[in-house]
Amino acid sequence: MGEANAIGINAAWVIPALSASAFFLIIVLNRVLGYVFPGSRVPSFVAPVISIGAMLAGFVLFWVVLVDLLQNGPGTFSIAWLTVGETEIQWGVLIDKLSVVMIGLVTFIALLVQIYSIGYMKGDPRFGWYFAAHALFAGAMLALVLADNLLFLYVAWELVGLGSYLLIGFWWEKRSAAQAAKKAFITTRIGDVGLLIGIILLFRATGSFDISTIFHVAASGGIGSVTLNTATALIFLGAMGKSAQFPFHVWLPDAMEGPTPVSALIHAATMVTAGVFLVARMLPLFELAPDVMMAVAITGLVTFVFAGTLALVMTDIKRVLAYSTISHLGLMMLSLGAGALAATLFHLVAHGVSKALLFLGAGSVMHGSDGETDARKMGGLRAKMPITAVTFIIGAAGLAGLPPLAGFFSKDEVLLGVWADLNPAFLVVALFGVFLSALYMARVVLLVFFGPLNPEREGAHESPPVMWVPLAILAVLALGVGFLAFNYTTDYQGFAGFMSSGHHFEVTGWLMGLSIAITLGAFAGAWLAYSRNTISHAALAARFPVIYKVLVNKYYIDEAYQWVIDHVVLVIARAVALFDRVVINDTGVDGLAISVRLSAMRTRVIQTGYLYTYGAAMVFGVVGLALIWWIFLT
Amino acid sequence: MIELTHFQVLGAALFAIGLYGVLARRSAVLILMSIELMLSAVNINLIGYAAFVDFTEAQRSLGQVLIIFVITIAAAELALAIAIILRLYRNRSTVNADEINLMKF
Amino acid sequence: MASLVFFYFAAALVLGGAITVVMTRNIIYAAFGLLTSLMGIAALFLLTFAEFLALVQVLIYGGAVVIVIIFALMLTRLDDFRQLSDHKGWPLGAAAALALFGLMIAAIVRTPVNTGPREGVSFTVMGESLFQDWAVPFEIASLVLLIALIGAVVMVRRSDPDDGANDDGGPN
C-alpha cells in the first residue's frame, strides 16, 4: 500500500457515508420543517437538494479516489468495530479497480436519476421520502461495493434489499405495488440466506471475514474442496437472487410497479448488478471451484436466452426492458463463468448506461402519454417527442450491439471470453441470444416511435428539460463509452488493459463480423415484422399458438411458484403454527398454569371452614404422631 | 375385683364417645355437652389413679385435687362457651356446625 | 365382688348416657343423657371412696351445668328442637374417635403402673393438700371462674344505645 493522498483512498468511505447521512438528514429535516412550516407548506426542494448534494459530492470524490488509485495502487482502510473472542470484526473499504469502476457507475447514474426524478415525481405527496429512500439505497450500494470484509458486505447487501423494497413499494396504496415489493424482498431473501451460509462457511474455514485474507488462505489450499464448492455455490445463490437469474428472476418484471426512475437506477445499473459484482469480487475463489464456475456459466446462458424469448412477447414497455435486463445479467454471469472479468465489467458499465437511458426514456414516454405503458397503444411518437425518441434509439442501438456504440464492443469482448474459455456450444447459444436481444429492442423502437401516430396519443408532448437533460447526457455517454475499449497510450491498453495490465484490445475479425451480421439481420426481421407487416407477428402467433401462449404467460413460472407456496410452504407453516399453538402455547405454557390452578383448587377443598373437619384432622394428627413415635423412636 | 385398668378403659371409652359427639353433632350446644363428657372422662382417669396407684396418701390426694380443678375449669369454660353460642345465634340465627364455615377458602 | 357389679352398673350409666348424648335426635333426651352420665360418674367417685367429689359432682354438674345447658338449648333452637339430625360429616368423626380410642387402649396396655389395693383418700388429707400444697392454683382457679363469668356477661350483653352520660362517642 503506497502513500495515500491527502484525501484519497483513506476518504473513500466518505462516499457512502454521505448518502447514508443524507437519508437521516432528510427525514429529520422534513420532520423539523413540518413544525416550522405547518401543514403541507414544507418546501419541497429540501429533500432533493440534500440527496443530490450528497450524490454529487460522492461523484466528485470518485474522481479523487480514481486519481489516487492510478497513482498509488489499490489500498484498504478499516477500523475495528468489536472483538468477539479472538475474532475482530471491522468496517473497512477496499479500493481496487473493480470497486472504483462500480463507484463511478453508481454515483453517476444515481445522480442523473435523482435529477430526473425532480421532474418525474413532481407533485407526489411523498416527494421527500422518495429522495430519502434513494439516499439510503445509494449509500447502501456504495458501501456494498467498497466493503473489504464479507460481513460488512452482507450488511450492505441487506440494506440494498431494503432500499429496493422501499422504492418498489413506494406507491404502496396500490395493491400490486405492495405485493411486488414483497415478492422482490422474499425472492431475494432466498438467495440472501444462501449468501449468509456461504459467508459463515468461509469464516469457519478461514477464521476471518476479510476478503483478501480468505483469498490468501484459499490460494494456499487452506480450504477443503467440499467447503469451497459449497461456499461458492451458496454465494452464487445470493447473487442469483439479487441479479434475477433463472429461476429467481420472477421479482424483476413485477418490480416495474415502482416509479420509472427507480427502475432505471435499481433494475438497470445498480442493485441487480450487485450480484454480478459479488461474483466478480469473489472470482479468485470461484476460479478454485471450476464446477461452480460452470454452473455459473450455464445459469447465465439459460437466463440470457430465456429472458430474451420473453422480452419478445411483452407488450408493456417497461416489462420488455425488465426482461432485457434479466437477459443481459445472464450474459454477464455467463462471462464471469468464463472467467472474463474485464469483459464483464465493461459490459456492466455499458449496459448500465444504456439501460438507464432506456428506462428514463420510457419514463419520459409515459410522462408524455399520460402514464400509458402499453406499446400497442403507441406509435409514431418520434414526431411528438423528438429528444426522447433520439435518446431512446441511441440506447436501444447500444444495447442491441450496433457499432461503434458501447454495447457492441462490450458484447464482443464477452463473446470472445466465452469462446476462449468454454465449449463452442456456449457461443452458438449466446449468439442466438444476441439475435433475440437485437430483435426485441428493434421491436420496441418500431412499435413506439415509428409508424402512424396512434390516435390515442394525440396529446403527447415532450418532457420538461429537467427530464431530457439527463437523457441527453446518458446518450452522449452511451455513444462515448464504447471508445474506452481501444488502446490509446502505453498506460491505457483498452478497458481490458485497465483492469489487468498485460491485456490489450484486439480486433477479432470473424467474431465481430458475425455479431454485426446477426444484429443487422435481427433489425431487418424486426422492420419486416413490425413496420412493414410483411411477416405478420399476429400470423406467427396464430401458427404456433402453444409457444405463444407459453411465452405470454412467462412459462407459467409464477403459477408454479404460487402452487408450491400454497401447497408446500403454507402447509408446513400451518403445521408449525398449529404445533406452536397447541403444544407449546396451550399445553406447555397455558397447561402449566392451568395445572397449577387446578391442583390448587383441588387442594383448597381441605379448608372446608367447618370446625369438625379441623377437629378430626387434629385427632388424626395426634394419632399419627403417636404411631410415628412408637414405631420409629422406641 | 376392680382394677385400675377398668377405670382407664372406661375413661378412654367415654373420651372417644365424647370426641365423636364433638365431631359429629350438629348443634353447638350438643357439641358443648360432648365436651363436658370428654372432661368427665379425664376425671374418671384421675380418680382411678387416685385410688389405685401405689403412692402415699398425700401424694394420692393430688388426683382428687386435680379433679376439683377440672370441674372448676369446666364450669368456667361452659359459661364462656354459652356466651359465645348466644352471640353466634344472635348474629347468624343458627348454631349449626355445618352452617358456620367462614374460615373456608 | 359386689364392687365389680356396682362398677359395671355405674359404667353402664356413664356409657349409656354418653351414647344418648351423641346419638339421640331429641335434644332433651340428650340433656338428660348427659345428666345420667354425670351421675354415673358420681357413683364411680363413691366406689373409690371420694365422697366429697361425688357431692361436688352432683351439685355442680347436675345442679348447675345441666341446667345452664338446658337454658342454652331453649334459647337457641326454639322452633325445631325435636328435630335434630347429624350433619353429613359424621363418618369422619367416627373414624377419628375410633382411631383415638385404639391409640389409648394401646397406651393403656403398654404402660405398666404400680398399683396397690383400692383405697380412698381421707377428707382431711385432701383438704390439707388442697388448701396448703395447692393453695395458689386454687386461688387462680377461683380467679379464672370470676373472669370467665365477667367475660361471659360482657360478651352476651346487648349493645343498647346508652344515655348521654356513658357515651364515649364511638359505635356501641
CSV table of N, CA, C and O in Angstrom, one decimal, chain A residues 604-605 607-612 614-616 619, chain B residues 19 22-23 97-105:
chain,number,residue,atom,x,y,z
A,604,ARG,N,-57.5,-26.9,47.8
A,604,ARG,CA,-58.2,-25.9,48.7
A,604,ARG,C,-59.4,-26.5,49.4
A,604,ARG,O,-59.8,-26.0,50.5
A,605,VAL,N,-59.9,-27.6,48.9
A,605,VAL,CA,-61.1,-28.2,49.4
A,605,VAL,C,-60.9,-28.6,50.9
A,605,VAL,O,-61.8,-28.7,51.7
A,607,GLN,N,-59.7,-27.0,53.2
A,607,GLN,CA,-60.1,-25.9,54.1
A,607,GLN,C,-61.6,-25.7,54.0
A,607,GLN,O,-62.0,-24.8,53.3
A,608,THR,N,-62.3,-26.6,54.6
A,608,THR,CA,-63.7,-26.6,54.5
A,608,THR,C,-64.4,-25.4,55.2
A,608,THR,O,-65.5,-25.0,54.9
A,609,GLY,N,-63.7,-25.0,56.3
A,609,GLY,CA,-64.4,-24.0,57.1
A,609,GLY,C,-65.2,-24.6,58.3
A,609,GLY,O,-65.5,-23.9,59.2
A,610,TYR,N,-65.4,-25.9,58.2
A,610,TYR,CA,-66.1,-26.5,59.2
A,610,TYR,C,-65.2,-26.9,60.4
A,610,TYR,O,-64.2,-27.6,60.1
A,611,LEU,N,-65.6,-26.6,61.6
A,611,LEU,CA,-64.7,-26.9,62.7
A,611,LEU,C,-64.5,-28.4,62.9
A,611,LEU,O,-63.5,-28.8,63.3
A,612,TYR,N,-65.6,-29.1,62.6
A,612,TYR,CA,-65.4,-30.5,62.9
A,612,TYR,C,-64.4,-31.2,62.0
A,612,TYR,O,-63.7,-32.1,62.4
A,614,TYR,N,-61.6,-29.7,61.0
A,614,TYR,CA,-60.3,-29.3,61.6
A,614,TYR,C,-60.1,-30.2,62.8
A,614,TYR,O,-59.0,-30.6,63.1
A,615,GLY,N,-61.2,-30.4,63.6
A,615,GLY,CA,-61.0,-31.2,64.8
A,615,GLY,C,-60.6,-32.6,64.5
A,615,GLY,O,-59.7,-33.2,65.1
A,616,ALA,N,-61.3,-33.2,63.5
A,616,ALA,CA,-60.9,-34.5,63.1
A,616,ALA,C,-59.5,-34.6,62.7
A,616,ALA,O,-58.8,-35.5,63.0
A,619,VAL,N,-57.2,-34.7,65.5
A,619,VAL,CA,-57.1,-36.0,66.2
A,619,VAL,C,-56.3,-37.0,65.4
A,619,VAL,O,-55.4,-37.7,65.9
B,19,LEU,N,-65.6,-37.5,72.0
B,19,LEU,CA,-65.0,-37.0,70.8
B,19,LEU,C,-65.9,-37.1,69.5
B,19,LEU,O,-66.0,-36.2,68.7
B,22,VAL,N,-68.4,-34.5,69.6
B,22,VAL,CA,-67.9,-33.2,69.2
B,22,VAL,C,-67.8,-33.1,67.7
B,22,VAL,O,-68.2,-32.1,67.1
B,23,LEU,N,-67.4,-34.1,67.1
B,23,LEU,CA,-67.1,-34.1,65.7
B,23,LEU,C,-68.4,-34.3,64.8
B,23,LEU,O,-68.4,-33.9,63.7
B,97,ALA,N,-73.2,-26.6,63.2
B,97,ALA,CA,-71.8,-26.7,62.9
B,97,ALA,C,-71.6,-26.7,61.4
B,97,ALA,O,-70.5,-26.2,60.9
B,98,ASP,N,-72.5,-27.2,60.6
B,98,ASP,CA,-72.3,-27.2,59.2
B,98,ASP,C,-72.8,-26.0,58.4
B,98,ASP,O,-72.8,-25.9,57.2
B,99,GLU,N,-73.3,-25.0,59.2
B,99,GLU,CA,-73.6,-23.8,58.5
B,99,GLU,C,-72.6,-22.6,58.9
B,99,GLU,O,-72.8,-21.5,58.4
B,100,ILE,N,-71.7,-22.9,59.7
B,100,ILE,CA,-70.7,-21.9,60.1
B,100,ILE,C,-69.4,-22.3,59.4
B,100,ILE,O,-68.7,-23.1,60.0
B,101,ASN,N,-69.1,-21.7,58.3
B,101,ASN,CA,-67.9,-22.0,57.6
B,101,ASN,C,-67.2,-20.8,57.1
B,101,ASN,O,-66.7,-20.8,55.9
B,102,LEU,N,-67.0,-19.8,57.9
B,102,LEU,CA,-66.4,-18.6,57.4
B,102,LEU,C,-64.9,-18.7,57.2
B,102,LEU,O,-64.3,-17.9,56.6
B,103,MET,N,-64.3,-19.8,57.8
B,103,MET,CA,-62.9,-19.9,57.7
B,103,MET,C,-62.5,-20.7,56.5
B,103,MET,O,-61.4,-21.2,56.4
B,104,LYS,N,-63.4,-20.9,55.5
B,104,LYS,CA,-63.0,-21.7,54.4
B,104,LYS,C,-62.3,-20.8,53.4
B,104,LYS,O,-62.1,-19.6,53.5
B,105,PHE,N,-61.8,-21.4,52.3
B,105,PHE,CA,-61.0,-20.8,51.3
B,105,PHE,C,-61.9,-19.7,50.6
B,105,PHE,O,-61.4,-18.9,49.9
